[in-house]
Every structure is written in structure tokens, then in C-alpha cells.
Coordinates of C-alpha atoms in Angstrom, one line a residue:
Chain A
X278 CA 48.8 70.5 73.5
X279 CA 45.4 70.1 75.0
X280 CA 44.4 69.3 71.4
X281 CA 46.7 66.3 71.3
X282 CA 45.0 65.0 74.4
X283 CA 41.5 65.6 73.1
X284 CA 42.1 64.2 69.7
X285 CA 43.4 60.9 71.0
X286 CA 40.7 60.5 73.5
X287 CA 42.6 61.5 76.6
X288 CA 40.5 64.2 77.9
X289 CA 40.5 64.8 81.7
X290 CA 37.1 63.1 82.0
X291 CA 38.2 60.1 80.0
X292 CA 41.4 59.6 81.9
X293 CA 40.7 59.3 85.6
X294 CA 43.7 57.1 86.3
X295 CA 46.2 59.0 84.3
X296 CA 46.9 62.4 85.8
X297 CA 50.3 62.6 84.2
X298 CA 49.0 63.5 80.7
X299 CA 46.9 66.3 82.0
X300 CA 49.6 67.6 84.3
X301 CA 52.1 67.7 81.4
X302 CA 49.6 69.5 79.2
X303 CA 48.8 71.9 82.0
X304 CA 52.5 72.5 82.7
X305 CA 53.0 73.3 79.0
X306 CA 50.1 75.7 79.1
X307 CA 51.5 77.4 82.2
X308 CA 54.9 77.7 80.5
X309 CA 53.3 79.3 77.5
X310 CA 51.7 81.8 79.9
X311 CA 55.0 82.4 81.6
X312 CA 56.7 83.1 78.3
X313 CA 53.9 85.5 77.4
X314 CA 54.4 87.3 80.8
X315 CA 58.1 87.4 80.1
X316 CA 57.6 89.0 76.8
X317 CA 55.3 91.6 78.4
X318 CA 57.9 92.4 81.0
X319 CA 60.6 92.8 78.3
X320 CA 58.3 95.2 76.4
X321 CA 57.8 97.2 79.7
X322 CA 61.5 97.4 80.2
X323 CA 62.1 98.6 76.7
X324 CA 59.5 101.4 77.1
X325 CA 61.0 102.4 80.5
X326 CA 64.5 102.5 79.0
X327 CA 63.2 104.7 76.2
X328 CA 61.7 107.2 78.6
X329 CA 64.6 107.1 81.0
X330 CA 67.2 107.7 78.3
X331 CA 65.3 110.7 77.0
X332 CA 65.6 112.6 80.4
X333 CA 65.1 110.4 83.4
X334 CA 66.7 111.1 86.8
X335 CA 69.9 109.4 87.8
X336 CA 68.0 107.3 90.4
X337 CA 65.5 106.2 87.8
X338 CA 68.4 105.3 85.4
X339 CA 70.1 103.3 88.2
X340 CA 66.9 101.4 89.0
X341 CA 66.4 100.6 85.4
X342 CA 70.0 99.4 85.1
X343 CA 69.4 97.0 88.0
X344 CA 66.1 95.7 86.5
X345 CA 67.8 95.1 83.2
X346 CA 70.8 93.3 84.7
X347 CA 68.4 91.0 86.6
X348 CA 66.3 90.4 83.5
X349 CA 69.4 89.5 81.4
X350 CA 70.8 87.2 84.1
X351 CA 67.5 85.4 84.4
X352 CA 67.1 84.8 80.6
X353 CA 70.7 83.6 80.3
X354 CA 70.2 81.0 83.1
X355 CA 70.3 77.4 81.8
X356 CA 67.0 76.4 83.4
X357 CA 65.0 79.5 82.2
X358 CA 61.5 78.3 81.6
X359 CA 61.0 80.4 78.5
X360 CA 63.8 78.9 76.5
X361 CA 63.1 76.9 73.3
X362 CA 64.8 73.9 74.9
X363 CA 62.4 73.9 77.9
X364 CA 59.4 74.1 75.6
X365 CA 60.7 71.2 73.5
X366 CA 61.4 69.0 76.5
X367 CA 57.9 69.7 77.9
X368 CA 56.3 69.1 74.6
X369 CA 58.1 65.8 74.2
X370 CA 57.1 64.7 77.7
X371 CA 53.4 65.7 77.0
X372 CA 53.4 63.7 73.7
X373 CA 55.0 60.7 75.4
X374 CA 52.4 60.8 78.2
X375 CA 49.6 61.1 75.7
X376 CA 51.0 58.1 73.7
X377 CA 51.2 56.1 76.9
X378 CA 47.6 57.1 77.8
X379 CA 46.5 56.3 74.2
X380 CA 48.1 52.9 74.4
X381 CA 46.5 52.1 77.7
X382 CA 43.1 53.2 76.6
X383 CA 43.4 51.5 73.2
X384 CA 44.4 48.3 74.8
X385 CA 41.5 48.5 77.2
X386 CA 39.1 49.2 74.4
X387 CA 40.5 46.3 72.3
X388 CA 40.2 43.9 75.2
X389 CA 36.7 44.9 76.0
X390 CA 35.8 44.3 72.3
X391 CA 37.4 40.8 72.5
X392 CA 40.3 41.7 70.2
X393 CA 43.9 40.7 70.9
X394 CA 46.3 43.6 71.4
X395 CA 50.1 43.7 71.2
X396 CA 52.7 46.4 70.6
X397 CA 54.8 45.7 67.5
X398 CA 57.0 48.8 67.6
X399 CA 57.6 52.0 69.5
X400 CA 59.4 54.2 67.1
X401 CA 57.1 54.7 65.2
X402 CA 54.3 53.4 67.3
X403 CA 52.7 50.2 65.8
X404 CA 50.1 48.0 67.4
X405 CA 48.5 44.7 66.3
X406 CA 44.8 44.6 67.2
X407 CA 43.1 41.4 66.1
X408 CA 44.4 40.7 62.6
X409 CA 45.1 44.4 61.8
X410 CA 48.2 46.6 62.3
X411 CA 47.5 50.1 63.4
X412 CA 50.1 52.9 62.9
X413 CA 49.0 56.0 64.8
X414 CA 50.1 59.5 63.8
X415 CA 49.8 61.6 66.9
X416 CA 50.6 64.8 65.2
X417 CA 47.6 64.3 62.8
X418 CA 45.5 62.6 65.4
X419 CA 44.7 59.8 63.0
X420 CA 45.8 56.2 62.3
X421 CA 46.6 54.0 59.3
X422 CA 45.2 50.5 59.3
X423 CA 47.0 47.7 57.6
X424 CA 46.2 44.0 56.9
X425 CA 48.7 41.6 55.5
X426 CA 51.1 44.4 55.0
X427 CA 48.6 46.2 52.7
X428 CA 47.2 49.6 53.6
X429 CA 43.4 49.2 54.2
X430 CA 42.6 52.7 55.4
X431 CA 44.2 55.9 56.5
X432 CA 42.9 58.9 58.4
X433 CA 41.0 56.7 60.9
X434 CA 40.2 58.6 64.1
X435 CA 42.6 58.0 67.0
X436 CA 39.9 57.9 69.6
X437 CA 40.4 54.4 71.0
X438 CA 36.8 53.3 71.1
X439 CA 36.2 54.7 67.5
X440 CA 39.3 53.0 66.3
X441 CA 38.3 49.6 67.8
X442 CA 34.8 49.9 66.4
X443 CA 36.3 50.6 63.0
X444 CA 38.5 47.5 63.2
X445 CA 35.6 45.3 64.3
X446 CA 33.5 46.6 61.4
X447 CA 36.4 46.1 59.0
X448 CA 36.8 42.4 60.1
X449 CA 33.0 41.8 59.7
X450 CA 33.1 43.4 56.2
X451 CA 36.1 41.3 55.2
X452 CA 34.4 38.1 56.4
X453 CA 31.4 38.8 54.2
X454 CA 33.1 40.4 51.3
X455 CA 33.9 37.3 49.2
X456 CA 30.4 35.8 49.3
X457 CA 28.9 39.2 48.7
X458 CA 30.9 39.6 45.5
X459 CA 31.2 36.0 44.3
X460 CA 27.5 35.2 44.8
X461 CA 26.5 31.6 45.3
X462 CA 24.6 30.0 42.5
X463 CA 24.8 26.6 44.0
X464 CA 23.6 27.8 47.4
X465 CA 22.4 25.0 49.7
X466 CA 19.6 25.6 52.2
X467 CA 20.5 25.4 55.8
X468 CA 24.2 25.9 55.2
X469 CA 25.8 28.3 57.6
X470 CA 27.9 31.3 56.5
X471 CA 31.2 29.7 57.3
X472 CA 30.5 26.5 55.4
X473 CA 29.2 28.5 52.5
X474 CA 32.5 30.5 52.5
X475 CA 34.6 27.3 52.8
X476 CA 32.8 25.6 49.9
X477 CA 32.7 28.7 47.6
X478 CA 36.3 29.9 48.2
X479 CA 37.8 26.4 47.9
X480 CA 35.9 25.9 44.7
X481 CA 37.0 29.3 43.3
X482 CA 40.7 28.5 44.1
X483 CA 40.4 25.0 42.6
X484 CA 38.7 26.3 39.4
X485 CA 41.3 29.0 39.0
X486 CA 44.2 26.5 39.4
X487 CA 42.6 24.1 36.9
X488 CA 42.3 26.8 34.3
X489 CA 45.8 28.1 34.8
X490 CA 47.3 24.7 34.6
X491 CA 45.3 23.8 31.5
X492 CA 46.5 27.0 29.9
X493 CA 50.1 26.1 30.7
X494 CA 49.5 22.5 29.7
X495 CA 50.6 21.3 33.1
X496 CA 48.9 18.6 35.2
X497 CA 46.5 19.5 38.0
X498 CA 48.5 19.4 41.2
X499 CA 51.4 21.5 40.1
X500 CA 52.0 24.9 41.7
X501 CA 50.1 28.0 40.6
X502 CA 51.1 31.5 41.7
X503 CA 48.6 33.0 44.2
X504 CA 48.8 36.1 42.2
X505 CA 47.2 34.4 39.2
X506 CA 44.5 32.8 41.4
X507 CA 43.8 36.3 42.8
X508 CA 43.4 37.7 39.3
X509 CA 40.9 35.0 38.3
X510 CA 38.9 35.3 41.5
X511 CA 38.8 39.0 41.0
X512 CA 37.3 38.3 37.5
X513 CA 34.8 35.9 39.0
X514 CA 33.7 38.5 41.5
X515 CA 32.5 41.0 38.9
X516 CA 28.9 41.7 38.0
X517 CA 26.7 40.1 35.3
X518 CA 27.6 42.8 32.7
X519 CA 31.3 41.9 33.0
X520 CA 30.5 38.2 32.7
X521 CA 28.3 38.8 29.7
X522 CA 30.5 41.1 27.7
X523 CA 33.6 42.1 29.7
X524 CA 32.1 45.5 30.5
X525 CA 33.9 46.9 33.6
X526 CA 31.6 49.8 34.2
X527 CA 30.3 48.0 37.4
X528 CA 33.8 47.2 38.7
X529 CA 33.9 45.6 42.1
X530 CA 37.1 45.6 44.0
X531 CA 38.6 42.4 45.3
X532 CA 41.8 43.6 46.9
X533 CA 45.0 41.8 47.6
X534 CA 44.4 42.2 51.3
X535 CA 41.0 40.6 50.9
X536 CA 42.6 37.7 49.1
X537 CA 45.0 37.2 52.0
X538 CA 42.1 37.5 54.4
X539 CA 40.1 34.9 52.6
X540 CA 43.0 32.4 52.4
X541 CA 43.8 32.9 56.1
X542 CA 40.1 32.5 57.0
X543 CA 39.9 29.3 55.0
X544 CA 42.9 28.0 56.8
X545 CA 41.5 29.1 60.2
X546 CA 38.1 27.5 59.5
X547 CA 39.8 24.2 58.6
X548 CA 38.7 24.4 55.0
X549 CA 41.9 23.4 53.3
X550 CA 40.7 19.9 52.7
X551 CA 37.6 19.2 50.6
X552 CA 36.3 16.6 48.2
X553 CA 39.4 14.4 48.4
X554 CA 41.7 17.4 47.7
X555 CA 44.0 19.3 50.0
X556 CA 44.9 22.9 49.2
X557 CA 48.6 23.5 50.1
X558 CA 50.3 26.9 50.4
X559 CA 53.8 27.4 49.1
X560 CA 56.0 29.8 51.0
X561 CA 58.0 32.4 49.1
X562 CA 61.7 32.1 48.9
X563 CA 63.9 35.1 50.0
X564 CA 64.4 35.9 46.3
X565 CA 60.7 36.0 45.6
X566 CA 59.9 38.1 48.6
X567 CA 61.9 40.9 47.0
X568 CA 59.0 41.5 44.7
X569 CA 56.3 42.3 47.2
X570 CA 53.7 42.5 44.4
X571 CA 53.9 38.8 43.8
X572 CA 53.9 37.5 47.3
X573 CA 51.1 37.3 49.9
X574 CA 51.5 37.8 53.6
X575 CA 49.4 35.3 55.5
X576 CA 48.9 35.6 59.3
X577 CA 49.6 32.5 61.2
X578 CA 47.1 33.5 63.9
X579 CA 49.8 33.6 66.5
X580 CA 50.8 37.2 66.0
X581 CA 53.3 36.4 63.2
X582 CA 53.0 35.4 59.6
X583 CA 54.9 34.6 56.4
X584 CA 55.0 35.4 52.7
X585 CA 53.5 32.8 50.4
X586 CA 53.8 32.6 46.7
X587 CA 51.9 29.6 45.3
X588 CA 49.2 27.1 45.9
X589 CA 48.8 23.6 44.8
X590 CA 46.3 20.8 45.2
X591 CA 47.1 17.3 46.5
X592 CA 44.9 14.3 46.3
X593 CA 44.2 12.9 49.8
X594 CA 43.4 9.5 48.3
Chain B
X119 CA 17.1 70.3 7.8
X120 CA 17.8 66.9 9.4
X121 CA 15.2 64.3 9.6
X122 CA 14.7 64.8 13.3
X123 CA 14.3 68.5 12.8
X124 CA 11.6 67.7 10.2
X125 CA 9.8 65.6 12.8
X126 CA 10.0 68.3 15.4
X127 CA 8.6 70.7 12.8
X128 CA 5.6 68.4 12.3
X129 CA 5.0 68.5 16.0
X130 CA 5.3 72.2 16.0
X131 CA 2.9 72.5 13.1
X132 CA 0.3 70.7 14.9
X133 CA 0.6 72.7 18.0
X134 CA 0.7 76.0 16.2
X135 CA -1.9 75.1 13.7
X136 CA -0.3 77.1 10.9
X137 CA 1.0 74.9 8.2
X138 CA 1.7 71.5 6.7
X139 CA -0.4 68.7 8.0
X140 CA -1.9 70.9 10.7
X141 CA -3.4 73.0 7.9
X142 CA -5.0 69.8 6.5
X143 CA -6.2 69.0 10.0
X144 CA -7.6 72.4 10.3
X145 CA -9.5 72.0 7.1
X146 CA -11.0 68.8 8.4
X147 CA -12.5 70.5 11.3
X148 CA -13.2 74.0 10.0
X149 CA -16.7 73.3 8.9
X150 CA -18.1 75.2 11.8
X151 CA -16.9 77.7 14.4
X152 CA -17.8 75.3 17.2
X153 CA -15.6 72.7 15.6
X154 CA -12.6 75.1 15.5
X155 CA -13.1 75.8 19.2
X156 CA -13.1 72.1 19.9
X157 CA -10.0 71.8 17.9
X158 CA -8.2 74.5 19.9
X159 CA -9.3 73.0 23.2
X160 CA -8.2 69.5 22.1
X161 CA -4.9 70.7 20.7
X162 CA -4.2 72.1 24.2
X163 CA -4.9 68.6 25.6
X164 CA -2.5 67.1 23.0
X165 CA 0.3 69.6 23.8
X166 CA 1.7 67.8 26.9
X167 CA 1.8 64.6 24.9
X168 CA 3.6 66.2 22.0
X169 CA 5.9 68.0 24.4
X170 CA 7.5 64.7 25.4
X171 CA 9.5 65.2 22.2
X172 CA 9.6 64.1 18.7
X173 CA 10.0 60.5 19.9
X174 CA 6.5 60.5 21.2
X175 CA 5.0 61.3 17.8
X176 CA 5.0 57.8 16.5
X177 CA 3.4 56.5 19.6
X178 CA 0.8 59.1 20.5
X179 CA -2.3 57.5 21.8
X180 CA -4.9 59.5 20.1
X181 CA -7.7 57.6 21.7
X182 CA -6.7 59.2 24.9
X183 CA -7.4 62.6 23.4
X184 CA -11.1 63.5 23.3
X185 CA -11.4 63.6 19.5
X186 CA -13.7 61.4 17.6
X187 CA -12.2 58.4 15.9
X188 CA -12.3 60.0 12.5
X189 CA -10.2 63.0 13.6
X190 CA -7.7 60.8 15.3
X191 CA -7.3 58.6 12.3
X192 CA -6.9 61.6 10.0
X193 CA -4.1 63.0 12.2
X194 CA -2.5 59.5 12.5
X195 CA -2.4 59.1 8.8
X196 CA -0.8 62.5 8.3
X197 CA 1.8 61.8 10.9
X198 CA 2.6 58.4 9.6
X199 CA 3.1 59.8 6.1
X200 CA 5.5 62.5 7.5
X201 CA 7.4 60.1 9.6
X202 CA 7.8 57.5 6.9
X203 CA 9.0 60.2 4.5
X204 CA 11.6 61.2 7.1
X205 CA 12.7 57.6 7.7
X206 CA 13.0 56.9 4.0
X207 CA 15.1 60.0 3.4
X208 CA 17.3 59.1 6.4
X209 CA 17.8 55.6 4.9
X210 CA 18.7 57.1 1.6
X211 CA 21.3 59.4 3.2
X212 CA 22.7 56.6 5.3
X213 CA 23.1 54.3 2.3
X214 CA 24.9 57.2 0.4
X215 CA 27.3 57.9 3.3
X216 CA 28.2 54.2 3.7
X217 CA 28.7 53.8 0.0
X218 CA 31.1 56.8 0.1
X219 CA 33.0 55.1 3.0
X220 CA 33.3 51.9 0.9
X221 CA 31.0 49.9 3.1
X222 CA 28.1 47.7 1.9
X223 CA 24.6 48.5 3.0
X224 CA 21.6 46.2 3.3
X225 CA 18.3 47.3 4.8
X226 CA 16.7 44.5 6.8
X227 CA 13.0 43.8 7.4
X228 CA 11.6 46.0 4.7
X229 CA 12.1 44.1 1.5
X230 CA 14.1 41.1 0.3
X231 CA 16.4 43.1 -2.0
X232 CA 17.8 45.0 0.9
X233 CA 17.7 48.2 -1.1
X234 CA 16.9 51.6 0.3
X235 CA 13.3 51.3 1.4
X236 CA 10.5 53.6 0.1
X237 CA 8.4 55.6 2.5
X238 CA 5.5 53.4 1.8
X239 CA 7.4 50.4 3.1
X240 CA 8.2 52.0 6.4
X241 CA 6.6 51.4 9.8
X242 CA 7.0 54.5 12.1
X243 CA 7.1 52.4 15.2
X244 CA 9.7 49.9 14.0
X245 CA 13.4 50.8 14.0
X246 CA 15.1 51.1 10.7
X247 CA 17.6 48.2 10.6
X248 CA 20.6 48.3 8.4
X249 CA 23.5 45.8 8.0
X250 CA 26.8 47.1 6.9
X251 CA 29.5 44.5 6.7
X252 CA 30.1 43.2 10.3
X253 CA 28.0 45.8 11.9
X254 CA 24.2 45.9 12.2
X255 CA 22.6 49.2 13.2
X256 CA 19.1 49.9 14.4
X257 CA 17.9 53.5 14.1
X258 CA 15.0 53.9 16.4
X259 CA 13.1 57.1 15.6
X260 CA 10.6 56.6 18.3
X261 CA 13.2 56.5 21.0
X262 CA 15.7 58.8 19.1
X263 CA 18.6 56.4 19.5
X264 CA 20.8 54.3 17.4
X265 CA 21.9 50.9 18.6
X266 CA 24.8 49.1 16.9
X267 CA 25.6 45.4 17.1
X268 CA 28.6 43.3 16.3
X269 CA 27.8 39.6 15.7
X270 CA 24.4 40.2 17.4
X271 CA 26.0 41.7 20.5
X272 CA 25.2 45.3 21.3
X273 CA 28.5 47.2 21.0
X274 CA 27.4 50.8 21.0
X275 CA 24.4 53.1 21.6
X276 CA 24.1 56.7 20.7
X277 CA 21.6 59.4 20.4
X278 CA 20.1 59.3 16.9
X279 CA 21.6 62.2 15.0
X280 CA 22.1 62.6 11.2
X281 CA 22.6 59.7 8.8
X282 CA 26.2 60.9 8.3
X283 CA 26.9 60.6 12.1
X284 CA 25.5 57.1 12.2
X285 CA 27.6 56.1 9.1
X286 CA 30.7 57.4 10.8
X287 CA 29.9 55.3 13.9
X288 CA 29.5 52.2 11.7
X289 CA 32.9 52.9 10.0
X290 CA 34.6 53.3 13.4
X291 CA 33.3 50.1 14.7
X292 CA 34.1 48.3 11.5
X293 CA 37.7 49.4 11.7
X294 CA 37.8 48.4 15.4
X295 CA 36.4 44.9 15.0
X296 CA 37.6 44.0 11.6
X297 CA 40.7 42.1 12.4
X298 CA 41.1 40.2 15.7
X299 CA 44.4 40.7 17.5
X300 CA 44.7 37.0 18.3
X301 CA 45.9 34.7 15.4
X302 CA 43.4 32.2 14.2
X303 CA 45.3 29.1 15.5
X304 CA 45.8 30.6 18.9
X305 CA 42.1 31.5 19.1
X306 CA 41.3 27.9 18.0
X307 CA 43.6 26.7 20.8
X308 CA 41.6 28.8 23.3
X309 CA 38.4 27.4 22.1
X310 CA 39.7 23.8 22.4
X311 CA 40.9 24.6 25.9
X312 CA 37.6 26.2 26.9
X313 CA 35.7 23.2 25.5
X314 CA 37.8 20.8 27.6
X315 CA 37.0 22.9 30.7
X316 CA 33.4 23.6 29.8
X317 CA 30.6 21.9 31.8
X318 CA 28.3 21.5 28.8
X319 CA 27.7 17.9 27.9
X320 CA 28.9 16.2 24.8
X321 CA 30.2 18.1 21.8
X322 CA 27.4 20.7 21.7
X323 CA 29.5 23.8 22.0
X324 CA 28.4 27.3 21.0
X325 CA 30.4 30.5 20.6
X326 CA 28.5 31.9 23.5
X327 CA 28.8 28.8 25.7
X328 CA 32.6 28.9 25.4
X329 CA 32.9 32.6 26.1
X330 CA 33.1 32.5 29.9
X331 CA 36.1 30.3 29.9
X332 CA 37.8 32.0 26.9
X333 CA 37.1 35.3 28.6
X334 CA 39.3 34.2 31.6
X335 CA 42.0 32.8 29.3
X336 CA 42.0 36.1 27.3
X337 CA 42.2 38.1 30.5
X338 CA 45.2 36.2 31.8
X339 CA 46.9 36.3 28.3
X340 CA 46.1 40.0 28.1
X341 CA 47.9 40.9 31.4
X342 CA 45.3 40.6 34.1
X343 CA 47.7 38.3 36.0
X344 CA 50.3 41.0 36.0
X345 CA 48.1 43.7 37.3
X346 CA 44.8 42.6 38.8
X347 CA 42.9 45.8 38.6
X348 CA 40.0 47.5 36.8
X349 CA 42.2 48.3 33.9
X350 CA 43.5 44.7 33.8
X351 CA 39.9 43.4 33.7
X352 CA 39.2 45.6 30.7
X353 CA 41.9 44.0 28.5
X354 CA 39.7 41.4 26.9
X355 CA 36.0 41.9 26.0
X356 CA 33.4 39.9 24.1
X357 CA 34.1 42.0 21.0
X358 CA 37.8 40.9 21.0
X359 CA 36.5 37.4 21.4
X360 CA 34.0 37.6 18.5
X361 CA 36.6 39.3 16.3
X362 CA 39.0 36.4 17.1
X363 CA 36.3 33.8 16.3
X364 CA 35.5 35.6 13.1
X365 CA 39.2 35.5 12.3
X366 CA 39.1 31.7 12.7
X367 CA 36.2 31.5 10.2
X368 CA 38.0 33.8 7.7
X369 CA 41.2 31.8 7.9
X370 CA 39.4 28.5 7.1
X371 CA 37.9 29.5 3.8
X372 CA 40.7 27.6 2.0
X373 CA 40.8 24.6 4.4
X374 CA 37.2 23.5 4.4
X375 CA 36.3 25.2 7.6
X376 CA 38.7 23.5 10.0
X377 CA 41.6 25.3 11.8
X378 CA 44.3 23.3 13.6
X379 CA 44.5 24.6 17.2
X380 CA 47.9 25.9 18.4
X381 CA 49.8 23.5 20.7
X382 CA 47.1 20.9 20.4
X383 CA 46.1 17.9 18.3
X384 CA 42.6 19.2 17.9
X385 CA 41.0 21.2 15.1
X386 CA 38.1 23.6 15.3
X387 CA 35.3 24.6 13.0
X388 CA 32.9 27.4 13.5
X389 CA 29.5 26.6 11.8
X390 CA 28.7 30.0 10.5
X391 CA 29.9 32.4 7.8
X392 CA 31.6 35.7 8.9
X393 CA 28.4 37.7 8.3
X394 CA 26.1 35.4 10.3
X395 CA 28.4 34.8 13.3
X396 CA 26.6 35.1 16.6
X397 CA 26.8 33.7 20.1
X398 CA 24.5 30.9 19.0
X399 CA 26.8 29.7 16.3
X400 CA 28.0 26.1 16.8
X401 CA 31.6 25.2 17.4
X402 CA 32.8 21.8 16.3
X403 CA 36.0 20.1 17.5
X404 CA 37.8 17.0 16.1
X405 CA 41.1 15.3 16.7
X406 CA 43.6 15.7 14.0

């Protein structure tokens, strides 16, 4: 049990305000000791019975009989500390306390890192920290991290500070990922990173839509599945060898989660209008959301979100 | 004994000073005991250079070895003769193997006829270039590698083995690229589409210039849209594209060079014959 506490960052030193976790763990440890003592006593009684039956005096036999009767009565009692039920109850209480302590510490760590924190569910535990959803597994002392309902990482340490640092790093990586992969041949001097992202990503989506609509002989402005745009942007994010000959040996991943991140970021940065065009996002119908591969979950920035299926451009003229 | 083994043997002969051209070299310097000593000393100096492998033979910088210029030239001539003999014999074997596989074989850069070159026509430091149908192969003895090209684009590279192995590789690639999987009119349609999206000014389109857009069209048609992944990205390469363009050329032999594009009012003409197709070949478009 003390392992549970240590693995999720609830050591005694790290939990000055939460004595409950430690007391539960200590209680459980004491119970284990008691059970061990009980076992030793039982062994002693069995040995004594063995000797007594082989030729002990009547007094000794009577004393043994009384000890055995007392031992049996004690073990049969409902509240006997050594029963499996008592162990289970204490263990559940200890885990519950550890979870409560983790939640408290995790929330504090997220707040101090400037990230929003909310509890999405309790069974199983699920938290939303910043844009990410964290699903801890207390028995493994690790967590899974999701973005846009896509698994980003598993086996992340459950120590609150480490977990929050991981999420911060993940957010920074995802912010820079598109430009890192896509490059920026038309780079303009003095342009900040956000403007560069808005310009390049908007242009990548527009080019993809134009190509898809040309291929389908449809006019520019009609809807294009985000899935197709994602595929074409993924192709644009590959290295020079891929561009020159289609060689995928230097494959660079542009994940679905990253696509969702970039669309949400463009929206958040106010980059949906550019050069007389407005990029619109089409929500997915209930029927379409049945096929999760084809739809994209976009955060609304208010703790909720929605599935989207298509994009289309509209002239702002 | 393979050609490469022959080359290795030459190296070994020089190092061990026991036969072949090394014997001739020894004769050159055996006029005095002192000269023989010098030879042994200098051979030792040459060893690390030769130890780089047979590939180094054609490029040994004899001036770096403390021999006089006459000695160096004598060795160089011997080596050149041996290497050119190896290359000529390799070329003859390659021509024979390709002929057996039913493929044409033309040697480039040696003589106009394209026949198997003689040893005297060879240059040890230049690769032996052979064209067989749609594949061009360069056997580089100095670097011990064979590079194969389809329509001028490198499509394979292998360690230079025997002539038979190179011929097999040429046959495999010929089969792979011979027929494009995309029908000529569909390919023409893609070229028209790419031209309409291309940023190049006017009508000056080339096969290479249209590739980036056709690449994306090919990827989406090939299933990238269904599964955006590494495997999906590999579904359409430049060789599929060139095979398709070659298909367009082959299909136009009866129609004066123009192919009507599928689902379009435009027609396409590739200004090249199937053997000379390259990324620089011009693409012409016209309305039907």
C-alpha cells in the first residue's frame, strides 16, 4: 500500500495536509502485521496440541482446550481484523484516500502551472487538464493522456508535478509541430510564430480543399471532408525525398490529434478568416459520428467540444 | 572468377609481388638490389591505399607514394589494362545475360554503335553505362555499385556483383515499370488537372513540373484519404507516375501524339518518345 502512495506522489513528506492517506496505509500495514501474528499464534497452538495429545497432563489438555476455544471464537467474530473482508475494506479506503490526495495534488500542480483543471468522471477517474484528458490507472501508477479523443501517450508517471510538466511539454510540442513539419518556404521576416502558423495552416487547408474539389469537379466553396484535408496535409508535411520521388523512408507523423489541435488553434487564434475567405467547419451528424475514423473532435475551449466532419470556404466579399 | 575477384587478385598480386602485373613491375625495378629494397619499402606504403578495397584501384594516387614518376606510370598502365579488361568482359557478360532475357542492350558513352565495348574503349574511372529498354544502368567499378534509372530517375542501387545479377535486376525493374496501372486517358486527366492547379506560368509544363500535384492526386486516388498513414503515403511514387506518363505516350502512337483526357475537354501530348521520357520532357495541352 505504501507503494501506491509513493507512486502517485503522496509520500508523507509530500502530503502535510492529508494525514488520512498515511493513516489508511499505516492501518493496513498494522493489519498485515496483526494477521501475521495471528498466523504465528495458530502455528503455536497446533504445535502445543500435537505435544499435548501425545501425552500431556489433564491440566495441560484443559488449558489447551480453553485457548483453542477462545482462538476459534475470535476468528469467527464478524469484525475479526484478519478476515479477507477487513483487508478489502481497508485497501479500498486506502486507495480512495490516495486518489483523493492525488486529485488534490494534481489540481494544485495544474493550477500552479497555469492550466485549467476539471474532473470529468470518477469511475474510472478522468480529469481534463488544459486541453488534455488524463485517465490515471492507480494500480499501475501511470496515466493515459488523450487529446481530441485520441490517445497521445500511455504509461505517463502519476506523480502530479511530472504529469503536469509532461502535459505542458506536450502542448508546446503540438503548438510547434505543424510549422516544424510543413516548413515555411514563403517565410516573412519579423512575423511572429502565431501569425506564421495562421498563414501556413490556413494556406495548407485552402490548397487541399482546392485540389480535392478540382479532382471531384466541384466548385471551390463546397464541403470537403476534414479527413481528406488531413491526408493531404500529412503528405505536405513529409521530407524532400518524399516530395521528389514518393520515398517514405523519412516518414514524419502528422497525427489525427495534431490535425484537431491545429484546427482548434487556428480557431482560437482568430485565423479562420484570411485573404477574403472564411474557413467554416461543418459539424458531423449523428449518423456520421458512428464512424469515429471520419470525424474530428474539436474543443470549444470551454471544457466541451463537438465532432466535425467537413470544412468549406466562403467568400467574405 | 568474377570481374571483381579479378580486380581483387590484381591488388593482391601487387601486394604479394608474385605474379601477373606485379611480376612485370618487379622486372622494372629489379636492376639492382637497392631498387628491390626500395620496391618492398614502397609497396608497404601502398598497402593501406590498396587495402581500401578493389574500388580504390582505379583511383590510387600514385604521386602520393614515393616512387618516381616512371614507376608510377608503369603501374598505372598495368592497372588500367587489367581494369579495362575486367570491365569489357563484364560488359560482354551483361549483354549476353540481357539478350537471354529478351531485352535490348545498348552501351552508352563508349561508341556510337552501342555495341559491347572493347577493353581499349574503356575508362577505368568512368562507370559503364548500359541502356536496356526503359532501364538505364550505371555499373561503377570504382565505387563497386550499380545504380539503375527509370526515365532518368534513380530507382535502385545495389552492390556491384556479377553481370548476371545486374541483368536480373534490370529484368525485375523492367517488369515492374513496364505497364502503368493507370489508364492513359485517366493519366492524361490528372495531367490536365495538375496543369490547371500548377503555378507555372503559361503553357510551359514539364513532366517533372506537374509531378507534385499529380503526386497528391495519385495518393488520394490510391487510398491515402482512407488511411492517412505511412503505408497510405507509399501508394503512389514517381515511378508509378512515370510509368503512367509513358503509357500516355505509348497510347498515342496511332493518334498523332494527343490523348483525350478523361472527364475533360482537353487533350494532352507528351513531347518525348518512350525511351527518352524524362522529368524534363515537355507536356502540351489543348482544348478539343
